[in-house]
Short mmCIF file of N, CA, C and O in Angstrom, two decimals:
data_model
loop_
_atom_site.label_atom_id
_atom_site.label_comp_id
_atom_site.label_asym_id
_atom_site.label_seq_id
_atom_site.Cartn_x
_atom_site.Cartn_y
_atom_site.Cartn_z
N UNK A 914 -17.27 -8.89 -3.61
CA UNK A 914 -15.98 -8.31 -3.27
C UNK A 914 -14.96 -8.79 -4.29
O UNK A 914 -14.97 -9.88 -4.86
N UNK A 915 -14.12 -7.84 -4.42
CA UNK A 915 -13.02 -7.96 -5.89
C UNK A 915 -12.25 -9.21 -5.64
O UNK A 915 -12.21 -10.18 -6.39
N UNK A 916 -11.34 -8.97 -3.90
CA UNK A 916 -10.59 -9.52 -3.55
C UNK A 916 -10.53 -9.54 -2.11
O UNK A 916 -10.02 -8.64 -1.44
N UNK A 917 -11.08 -10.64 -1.63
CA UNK A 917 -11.05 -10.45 -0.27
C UNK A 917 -9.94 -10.26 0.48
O UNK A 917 -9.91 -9.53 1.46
N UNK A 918 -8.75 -11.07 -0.05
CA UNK A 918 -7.18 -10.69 -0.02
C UNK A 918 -6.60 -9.81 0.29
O UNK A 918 -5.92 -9.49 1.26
N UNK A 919 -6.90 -9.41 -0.59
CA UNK A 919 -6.44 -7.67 -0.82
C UNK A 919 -6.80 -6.88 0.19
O UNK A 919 -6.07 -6.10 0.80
N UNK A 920 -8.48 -7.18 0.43
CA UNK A 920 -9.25 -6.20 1.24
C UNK A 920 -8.60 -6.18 2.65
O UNK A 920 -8.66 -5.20 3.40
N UNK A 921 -8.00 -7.29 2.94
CA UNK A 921 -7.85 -8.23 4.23
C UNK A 921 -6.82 -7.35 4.89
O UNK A 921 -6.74 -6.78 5.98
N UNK A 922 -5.63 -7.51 3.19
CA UNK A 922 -4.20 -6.62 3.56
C UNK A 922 -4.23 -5.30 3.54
O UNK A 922 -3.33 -4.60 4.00
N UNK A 923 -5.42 -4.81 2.91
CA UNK A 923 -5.30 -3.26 3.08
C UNK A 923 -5.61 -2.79 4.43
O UNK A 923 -4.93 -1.89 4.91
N UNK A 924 -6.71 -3.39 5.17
CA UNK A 924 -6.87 -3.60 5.72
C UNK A 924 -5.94 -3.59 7.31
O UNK A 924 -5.94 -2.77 8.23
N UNK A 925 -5.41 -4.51 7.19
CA UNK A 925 -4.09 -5.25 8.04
C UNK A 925 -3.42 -3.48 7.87
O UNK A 925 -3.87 -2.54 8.53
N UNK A 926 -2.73 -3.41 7.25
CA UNK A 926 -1.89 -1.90 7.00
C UNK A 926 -2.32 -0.42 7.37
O UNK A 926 -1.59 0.54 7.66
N UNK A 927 -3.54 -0.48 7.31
CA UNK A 927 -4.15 0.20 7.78
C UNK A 927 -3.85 1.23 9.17
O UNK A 927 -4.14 2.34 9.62
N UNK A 928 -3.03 -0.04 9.46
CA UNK A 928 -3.04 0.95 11.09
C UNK A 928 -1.20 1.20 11.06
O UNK A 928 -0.31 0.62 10.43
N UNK A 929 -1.17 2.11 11.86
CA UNK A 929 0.71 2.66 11.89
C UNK A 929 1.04 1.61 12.59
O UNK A 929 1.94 0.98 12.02
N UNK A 930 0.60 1.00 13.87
CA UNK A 930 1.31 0.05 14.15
C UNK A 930 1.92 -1.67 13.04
O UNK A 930 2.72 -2.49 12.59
N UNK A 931 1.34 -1.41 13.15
CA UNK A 931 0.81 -2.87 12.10
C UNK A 931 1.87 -2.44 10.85
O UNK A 931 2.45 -3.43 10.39
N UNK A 932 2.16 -1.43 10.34
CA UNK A 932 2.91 -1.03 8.97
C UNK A 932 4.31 -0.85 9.39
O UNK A 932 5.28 -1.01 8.66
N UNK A 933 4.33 -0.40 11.03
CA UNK A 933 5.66 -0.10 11.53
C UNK A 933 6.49 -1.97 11.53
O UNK A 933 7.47 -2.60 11.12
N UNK A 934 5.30 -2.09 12.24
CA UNK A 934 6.18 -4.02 12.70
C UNK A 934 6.58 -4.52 10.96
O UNK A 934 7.63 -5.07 10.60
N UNK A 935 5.26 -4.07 9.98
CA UNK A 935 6.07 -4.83 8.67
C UNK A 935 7.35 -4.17 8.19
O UNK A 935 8.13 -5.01 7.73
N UNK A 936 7.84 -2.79 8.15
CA UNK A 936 8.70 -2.40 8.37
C UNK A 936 10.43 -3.12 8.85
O UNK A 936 11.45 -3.44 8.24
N UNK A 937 9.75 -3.10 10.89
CA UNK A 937 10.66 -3.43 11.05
C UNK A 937 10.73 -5.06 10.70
O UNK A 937 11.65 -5.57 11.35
N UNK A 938 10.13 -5.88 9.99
CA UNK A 938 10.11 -7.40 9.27
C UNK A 938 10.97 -7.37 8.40
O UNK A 938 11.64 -8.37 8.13
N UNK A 939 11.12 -6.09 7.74
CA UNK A 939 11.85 -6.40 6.36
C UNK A 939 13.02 -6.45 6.68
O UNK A 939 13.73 -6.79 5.74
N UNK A 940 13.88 -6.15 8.13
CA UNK A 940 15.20 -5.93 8.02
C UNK A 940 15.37 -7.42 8.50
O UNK A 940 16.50 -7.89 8.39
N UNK A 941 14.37 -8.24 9.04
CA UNK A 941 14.74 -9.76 9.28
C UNK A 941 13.48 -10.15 10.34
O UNK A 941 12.72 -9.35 10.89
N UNK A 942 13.46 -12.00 10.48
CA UNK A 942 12.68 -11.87 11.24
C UNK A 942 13.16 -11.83 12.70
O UNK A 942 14.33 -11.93 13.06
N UNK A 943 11.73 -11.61 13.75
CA UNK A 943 12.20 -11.33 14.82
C UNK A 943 10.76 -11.94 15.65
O UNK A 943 9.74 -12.24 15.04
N UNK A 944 10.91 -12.07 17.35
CA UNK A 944 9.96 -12.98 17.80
C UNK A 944 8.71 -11.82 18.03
O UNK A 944 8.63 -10.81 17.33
N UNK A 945 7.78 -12.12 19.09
CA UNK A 945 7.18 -11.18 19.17
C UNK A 945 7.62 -10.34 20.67
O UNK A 945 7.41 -9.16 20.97
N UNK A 946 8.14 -11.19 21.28
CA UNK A 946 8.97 -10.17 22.24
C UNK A 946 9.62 -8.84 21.87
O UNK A 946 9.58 -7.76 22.46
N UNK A 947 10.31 -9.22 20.60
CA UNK A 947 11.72 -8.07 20.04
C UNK A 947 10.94 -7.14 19.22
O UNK A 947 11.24 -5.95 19.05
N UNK A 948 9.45 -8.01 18.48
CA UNK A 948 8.53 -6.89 18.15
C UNK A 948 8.04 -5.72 19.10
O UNK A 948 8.17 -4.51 18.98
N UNK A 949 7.53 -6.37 19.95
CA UNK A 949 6.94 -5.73 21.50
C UNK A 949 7.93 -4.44 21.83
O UNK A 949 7.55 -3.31 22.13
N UNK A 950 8.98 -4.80 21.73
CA UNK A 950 9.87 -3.77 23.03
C UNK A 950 9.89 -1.98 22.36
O UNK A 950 9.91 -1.17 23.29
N UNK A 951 9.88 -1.49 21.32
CA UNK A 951 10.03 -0.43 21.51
C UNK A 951 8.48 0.47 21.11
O UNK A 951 8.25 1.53 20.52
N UNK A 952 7.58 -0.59 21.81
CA UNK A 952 6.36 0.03 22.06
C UNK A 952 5.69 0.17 23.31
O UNK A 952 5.68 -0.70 24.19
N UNK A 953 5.09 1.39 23.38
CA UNK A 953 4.39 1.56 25.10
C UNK A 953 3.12 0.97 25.19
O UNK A 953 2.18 1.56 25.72
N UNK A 954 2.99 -0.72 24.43
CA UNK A 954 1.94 -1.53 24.95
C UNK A 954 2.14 -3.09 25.17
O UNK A 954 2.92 -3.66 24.40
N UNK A 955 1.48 -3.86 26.19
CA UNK A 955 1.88 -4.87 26.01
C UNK A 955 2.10 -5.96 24.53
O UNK A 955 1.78 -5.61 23.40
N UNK A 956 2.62 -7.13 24.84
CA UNK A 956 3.54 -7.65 24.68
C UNK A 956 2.20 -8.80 23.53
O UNK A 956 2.43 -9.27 22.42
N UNK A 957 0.69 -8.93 24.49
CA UNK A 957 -0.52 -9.25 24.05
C UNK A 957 -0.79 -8.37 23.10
O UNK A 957 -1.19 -8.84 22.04
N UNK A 958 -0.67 -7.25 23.20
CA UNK A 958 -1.53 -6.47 22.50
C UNK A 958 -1.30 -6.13 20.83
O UNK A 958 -2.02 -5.64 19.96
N UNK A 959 0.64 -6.85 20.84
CA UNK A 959 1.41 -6.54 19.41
C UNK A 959 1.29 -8.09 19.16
O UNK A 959 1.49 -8.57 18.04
N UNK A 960 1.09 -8.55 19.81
CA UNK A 960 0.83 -10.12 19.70
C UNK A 960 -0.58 -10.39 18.89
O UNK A 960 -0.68 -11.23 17.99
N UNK A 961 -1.74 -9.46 19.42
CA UNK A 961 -2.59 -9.22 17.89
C UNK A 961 -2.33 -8.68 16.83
O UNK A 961 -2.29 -9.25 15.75
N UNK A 962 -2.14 -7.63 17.01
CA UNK A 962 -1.58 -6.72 15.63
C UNK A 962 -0.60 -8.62 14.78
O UNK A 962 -1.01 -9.35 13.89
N UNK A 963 0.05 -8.67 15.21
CA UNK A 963 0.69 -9.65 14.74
C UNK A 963 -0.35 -10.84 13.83
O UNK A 963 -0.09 -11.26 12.70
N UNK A 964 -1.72 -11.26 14.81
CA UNK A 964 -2.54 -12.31 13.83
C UNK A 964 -2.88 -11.61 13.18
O UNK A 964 -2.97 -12.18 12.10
N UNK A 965 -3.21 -10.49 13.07
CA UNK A 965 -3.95 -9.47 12.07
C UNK A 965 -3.11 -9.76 10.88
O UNK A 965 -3.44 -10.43 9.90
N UNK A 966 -2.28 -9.34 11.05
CA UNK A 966 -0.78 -9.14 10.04
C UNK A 966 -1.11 -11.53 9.34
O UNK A 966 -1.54 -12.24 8.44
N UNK A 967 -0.58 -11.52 10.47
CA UNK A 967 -1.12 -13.23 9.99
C UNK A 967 -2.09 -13.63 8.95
O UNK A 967 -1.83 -14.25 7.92
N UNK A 968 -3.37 -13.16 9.40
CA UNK A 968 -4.24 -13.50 8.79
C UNK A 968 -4.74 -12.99 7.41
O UNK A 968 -5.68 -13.49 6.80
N UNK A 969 -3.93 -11.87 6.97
CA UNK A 969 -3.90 -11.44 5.78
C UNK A 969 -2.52 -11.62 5.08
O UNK A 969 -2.00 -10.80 4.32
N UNK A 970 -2.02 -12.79 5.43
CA UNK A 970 -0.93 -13.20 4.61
C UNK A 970 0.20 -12.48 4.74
O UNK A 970 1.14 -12.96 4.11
N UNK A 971 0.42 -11.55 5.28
CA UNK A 971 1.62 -10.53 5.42
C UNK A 971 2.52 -10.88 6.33
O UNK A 971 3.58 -10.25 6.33
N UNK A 972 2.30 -12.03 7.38
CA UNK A 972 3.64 -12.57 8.03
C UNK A 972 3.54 -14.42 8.19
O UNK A 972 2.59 -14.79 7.49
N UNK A 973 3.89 -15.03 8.54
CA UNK A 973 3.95 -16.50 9.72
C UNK A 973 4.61 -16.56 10.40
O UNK A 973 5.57 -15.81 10.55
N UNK A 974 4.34 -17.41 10.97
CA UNK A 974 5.10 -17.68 12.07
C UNK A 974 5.96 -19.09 12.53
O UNK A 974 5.23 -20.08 12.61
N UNK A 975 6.94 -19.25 12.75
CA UNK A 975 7.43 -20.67 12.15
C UNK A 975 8.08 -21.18 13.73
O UNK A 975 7.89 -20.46 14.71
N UNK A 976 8.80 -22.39 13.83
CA UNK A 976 9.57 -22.55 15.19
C UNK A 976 10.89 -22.58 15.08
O UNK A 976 11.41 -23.44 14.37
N UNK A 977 11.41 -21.97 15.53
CA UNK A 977 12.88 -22.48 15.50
C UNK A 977 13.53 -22.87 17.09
O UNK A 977 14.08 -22.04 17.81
N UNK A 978 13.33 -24.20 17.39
CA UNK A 978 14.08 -24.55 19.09
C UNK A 978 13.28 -23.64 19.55
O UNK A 978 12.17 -23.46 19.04
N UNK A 979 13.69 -22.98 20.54
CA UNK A 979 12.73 -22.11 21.46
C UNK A 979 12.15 -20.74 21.18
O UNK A 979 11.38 -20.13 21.93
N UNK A 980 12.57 -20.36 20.12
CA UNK A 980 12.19 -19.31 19.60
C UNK A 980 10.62 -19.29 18.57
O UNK A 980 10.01 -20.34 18.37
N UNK A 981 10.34 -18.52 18.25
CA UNK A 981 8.87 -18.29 17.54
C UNK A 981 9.24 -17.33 16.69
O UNK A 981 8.61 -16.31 16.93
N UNK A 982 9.96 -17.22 15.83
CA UNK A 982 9.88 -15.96 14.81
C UNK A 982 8.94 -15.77 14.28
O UNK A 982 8.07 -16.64 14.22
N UNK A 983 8.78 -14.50 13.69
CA UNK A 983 7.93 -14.11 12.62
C UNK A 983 8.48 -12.96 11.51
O UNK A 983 8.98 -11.83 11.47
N UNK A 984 8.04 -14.10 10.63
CA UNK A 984 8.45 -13.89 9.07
C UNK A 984 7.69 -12.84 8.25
O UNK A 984 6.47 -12.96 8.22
N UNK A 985 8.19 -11.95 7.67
CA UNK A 985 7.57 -11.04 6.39
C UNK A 985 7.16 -12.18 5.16
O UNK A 985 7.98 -13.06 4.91
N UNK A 986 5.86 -12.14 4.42
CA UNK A 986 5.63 -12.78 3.38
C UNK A 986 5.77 -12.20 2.28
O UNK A 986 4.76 -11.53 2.09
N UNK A 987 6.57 -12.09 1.37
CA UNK A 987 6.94 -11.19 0.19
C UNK A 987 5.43 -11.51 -0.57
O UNK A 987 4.46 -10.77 -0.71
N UNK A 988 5.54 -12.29 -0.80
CA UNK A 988 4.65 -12.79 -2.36
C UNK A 988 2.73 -11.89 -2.12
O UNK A 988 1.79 -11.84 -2.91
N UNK A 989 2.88 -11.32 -0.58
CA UNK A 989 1.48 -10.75 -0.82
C UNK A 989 2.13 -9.79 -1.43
O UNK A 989 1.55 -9.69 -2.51
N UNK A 990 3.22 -8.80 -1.40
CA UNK A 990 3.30 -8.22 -1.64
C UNK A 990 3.69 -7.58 -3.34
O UNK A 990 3.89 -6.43 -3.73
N UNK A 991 3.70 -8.59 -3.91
CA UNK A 991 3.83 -8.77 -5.45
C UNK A 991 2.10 -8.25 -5.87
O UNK A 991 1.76 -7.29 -6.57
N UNK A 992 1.16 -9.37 -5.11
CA UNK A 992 -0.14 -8.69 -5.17
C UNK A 992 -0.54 -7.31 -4.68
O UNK A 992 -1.66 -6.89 -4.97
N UNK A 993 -0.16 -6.97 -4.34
CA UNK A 993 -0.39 -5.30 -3.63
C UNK A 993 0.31 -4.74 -4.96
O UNK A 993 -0.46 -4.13 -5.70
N UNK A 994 1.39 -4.83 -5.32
CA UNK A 994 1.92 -4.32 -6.73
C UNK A 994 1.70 -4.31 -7.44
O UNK A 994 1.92 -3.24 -8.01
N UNK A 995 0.83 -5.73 -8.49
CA UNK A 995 0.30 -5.25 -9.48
C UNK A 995 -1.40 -4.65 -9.03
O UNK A 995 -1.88 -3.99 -9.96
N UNK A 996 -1.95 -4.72 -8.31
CA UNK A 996 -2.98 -4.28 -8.56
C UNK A 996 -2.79 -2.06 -8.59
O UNK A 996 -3.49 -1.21 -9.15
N UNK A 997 -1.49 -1.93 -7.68
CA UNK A 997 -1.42 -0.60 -7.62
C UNK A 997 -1.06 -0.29 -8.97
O UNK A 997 -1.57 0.64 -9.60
N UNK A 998 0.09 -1.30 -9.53
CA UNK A 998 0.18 -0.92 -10.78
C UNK A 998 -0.59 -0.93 -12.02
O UNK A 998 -0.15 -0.46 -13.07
N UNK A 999 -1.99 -1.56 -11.87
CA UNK A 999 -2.99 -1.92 -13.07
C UNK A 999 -3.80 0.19 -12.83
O UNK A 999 -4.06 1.07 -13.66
N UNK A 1000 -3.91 0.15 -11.43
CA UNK A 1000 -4.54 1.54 -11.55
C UNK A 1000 -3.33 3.04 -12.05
O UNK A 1000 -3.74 4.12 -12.46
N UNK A 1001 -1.85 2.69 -11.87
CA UNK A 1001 -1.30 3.67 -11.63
C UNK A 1001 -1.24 3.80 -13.67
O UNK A 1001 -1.23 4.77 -14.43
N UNK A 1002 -1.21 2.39 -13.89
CA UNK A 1002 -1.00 2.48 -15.62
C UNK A 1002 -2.73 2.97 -16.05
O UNK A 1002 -3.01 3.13 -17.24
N UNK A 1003 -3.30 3.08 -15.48
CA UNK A 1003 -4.59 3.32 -16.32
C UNK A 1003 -4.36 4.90 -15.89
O UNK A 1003 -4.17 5.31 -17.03
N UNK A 1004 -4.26 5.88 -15.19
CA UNK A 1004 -4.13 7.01 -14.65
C UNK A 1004 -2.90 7.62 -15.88
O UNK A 1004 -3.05 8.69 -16.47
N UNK A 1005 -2.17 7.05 -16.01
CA UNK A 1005 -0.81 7.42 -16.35
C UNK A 1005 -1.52 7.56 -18.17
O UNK A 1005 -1.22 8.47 -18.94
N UNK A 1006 -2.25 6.68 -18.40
CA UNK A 1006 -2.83 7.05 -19.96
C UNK A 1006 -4.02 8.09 -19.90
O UNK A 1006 -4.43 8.61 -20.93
N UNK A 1007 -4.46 8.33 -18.89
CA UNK A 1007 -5.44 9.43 -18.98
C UNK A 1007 -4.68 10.36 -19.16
O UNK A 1007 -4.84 10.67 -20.35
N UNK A 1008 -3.77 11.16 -18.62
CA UNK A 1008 -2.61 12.04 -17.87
C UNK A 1008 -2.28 12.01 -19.33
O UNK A 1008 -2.82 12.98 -19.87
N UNK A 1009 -1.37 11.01 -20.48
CA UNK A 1009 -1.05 11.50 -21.41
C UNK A 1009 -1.67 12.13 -22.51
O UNK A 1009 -1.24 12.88 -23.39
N UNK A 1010 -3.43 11.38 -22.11
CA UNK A 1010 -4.28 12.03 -22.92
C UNK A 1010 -4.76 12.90 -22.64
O UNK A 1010 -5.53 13.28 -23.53
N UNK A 1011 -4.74 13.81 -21.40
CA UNK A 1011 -5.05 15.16 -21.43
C UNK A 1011 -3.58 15.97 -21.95
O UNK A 1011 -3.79 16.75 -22.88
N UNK A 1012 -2.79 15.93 -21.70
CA UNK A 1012 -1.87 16.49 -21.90
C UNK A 1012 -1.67 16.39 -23.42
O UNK A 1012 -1.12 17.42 -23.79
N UNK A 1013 -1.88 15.62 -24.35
CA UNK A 1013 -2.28 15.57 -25.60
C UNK A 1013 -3.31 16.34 -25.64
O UNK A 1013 -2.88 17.31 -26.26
N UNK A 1014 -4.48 16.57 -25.37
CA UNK A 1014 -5.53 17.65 -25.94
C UNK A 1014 -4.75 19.13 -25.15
O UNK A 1014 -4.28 19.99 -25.89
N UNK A 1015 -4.71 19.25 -24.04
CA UNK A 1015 -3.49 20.37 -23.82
C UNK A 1015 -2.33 20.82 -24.76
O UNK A 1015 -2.05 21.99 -25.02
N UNK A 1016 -1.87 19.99 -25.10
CA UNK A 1016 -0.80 20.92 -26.56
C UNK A 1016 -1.97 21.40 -27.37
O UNK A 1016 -2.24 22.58 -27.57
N UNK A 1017 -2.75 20.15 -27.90
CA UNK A 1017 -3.28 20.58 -29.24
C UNK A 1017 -3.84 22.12 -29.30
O UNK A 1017 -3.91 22.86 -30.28
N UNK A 1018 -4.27 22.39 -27.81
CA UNK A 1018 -5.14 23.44 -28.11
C UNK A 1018 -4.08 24.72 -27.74
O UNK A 1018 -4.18 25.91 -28.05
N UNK A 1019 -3.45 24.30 -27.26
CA UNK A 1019 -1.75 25.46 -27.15
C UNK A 1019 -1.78 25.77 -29.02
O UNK A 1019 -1.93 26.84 -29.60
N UNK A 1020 -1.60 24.66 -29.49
CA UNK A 1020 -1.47 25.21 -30.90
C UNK A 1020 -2.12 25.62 -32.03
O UNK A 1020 -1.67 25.84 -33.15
N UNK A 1021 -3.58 25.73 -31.47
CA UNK A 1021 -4.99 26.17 -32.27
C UNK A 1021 -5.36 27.61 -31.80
O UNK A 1021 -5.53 27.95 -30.63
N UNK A 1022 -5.47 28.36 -32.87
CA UNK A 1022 -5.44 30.04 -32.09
C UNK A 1022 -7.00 30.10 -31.62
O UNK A 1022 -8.09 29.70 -32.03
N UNK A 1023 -6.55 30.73 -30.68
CA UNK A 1023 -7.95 31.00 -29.98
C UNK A 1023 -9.31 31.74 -30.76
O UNK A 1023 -9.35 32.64 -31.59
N UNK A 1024 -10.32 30.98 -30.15
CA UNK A 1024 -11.50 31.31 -31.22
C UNK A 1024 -12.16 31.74 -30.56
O UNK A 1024 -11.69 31.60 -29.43
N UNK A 1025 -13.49 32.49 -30.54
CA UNK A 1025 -14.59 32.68 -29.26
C UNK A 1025 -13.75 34.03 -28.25
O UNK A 1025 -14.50 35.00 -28.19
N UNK A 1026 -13.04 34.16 -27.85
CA UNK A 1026 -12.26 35.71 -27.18
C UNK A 1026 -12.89 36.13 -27.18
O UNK A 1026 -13.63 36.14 -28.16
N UNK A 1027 -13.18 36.91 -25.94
CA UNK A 1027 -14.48 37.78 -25.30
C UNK A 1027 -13.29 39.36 -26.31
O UNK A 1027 -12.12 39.58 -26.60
N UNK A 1028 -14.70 40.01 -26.44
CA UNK A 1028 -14.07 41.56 -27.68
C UNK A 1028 -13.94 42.22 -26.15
O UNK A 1028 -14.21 41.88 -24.99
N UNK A 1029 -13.49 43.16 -26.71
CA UNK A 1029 -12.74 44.51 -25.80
C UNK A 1029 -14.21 45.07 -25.55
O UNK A 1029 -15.10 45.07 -26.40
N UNK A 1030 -14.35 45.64 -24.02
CA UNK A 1030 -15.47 46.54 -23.88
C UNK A 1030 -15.08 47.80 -24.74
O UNK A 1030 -13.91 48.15 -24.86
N UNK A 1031 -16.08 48.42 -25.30
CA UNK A 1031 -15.82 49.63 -25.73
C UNK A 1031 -15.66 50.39 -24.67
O UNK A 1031 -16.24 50.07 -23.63
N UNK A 1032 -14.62 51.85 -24.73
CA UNK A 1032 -14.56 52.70 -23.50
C UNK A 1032 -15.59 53.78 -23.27
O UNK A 1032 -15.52 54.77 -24.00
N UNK A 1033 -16.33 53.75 -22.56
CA UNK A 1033 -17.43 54.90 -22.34
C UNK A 1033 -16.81 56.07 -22.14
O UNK A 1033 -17.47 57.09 -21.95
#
C-alpha cells in the first residue's frame, strides 16, 4: 500500500456524514453533542463517525474544563493536497500535449481524404 494514511483519510471522507462534520470543523471546534444535534441519529452513533474521523488524523480531541472539543487537523490536509496535486500536474501535461499535437495537425493539410464517389 502507497499510503496507508491517505488510504485511511480517503477513506474517513468517504461518507457524507463524516465530510459534513469536517465541514462543519472548519468554522471552529465544537463537542460532540453540538456535532450530534442537527442530525436524525444518535449522539453514539456521530460519536463514531467522529473516531473514524480520529483515527485517520482528520480531527482530536482535547479537554477543555468540562468540555471535550473536537478539533479539525489541517496538516492531513496539506497531504491530501499534494498528492491531488502530483496527479492533477501530471494530467495537466498530458492535456497540453495533446492539445499540442491538436494544433499541429489543424495546421498540416489533410492527406489520405476519402475521393468523391463518382455519380452513377
Amino acid at each position: 500500500m502507497a499510503d496507508d494514511r491517505l488510504s485511511r483519510v480517503f477513506s474517513a471522507l468517504a461518507d457524507p456524514t463524516r465530510r459534513d462534520i469536517v465541514a462543519r470543523l472548519a468554522d471552529g471546534d465544537a463537542t460532540v453533542n453540538e456535532l450530534a444535534e442537527p442530525y436524525d441519529v444518535t449522539v453514539q452513533a456521530v460519536s463514531k463517525h467522529i473516531k473514524v474521523l480520529e483515527d485517520a488524523g482528520l480531527v482530536s480531541r482535547s479537554r477543555d474544563a468540562q468540555r471535550r472539543p473536537v478539533r479539525l487537523e489541517g496538516e492531513v490536509f496539506d497531504l491530501m493536497a499534494k498528492w491531488i496535486e502530483r496527479y492533477r500536474r501530471e494530467a495537466e501535461v498530458r492535456f497540453r500535449q495533446l492539445d499540442a499535437v491538436l494544433e499541429q495537425m489543424e495546421e498540416q493539410p489533410a492527406t489520405g481524404t476519402p475521393r468523391k464517389k463518382a455519380a452513377s
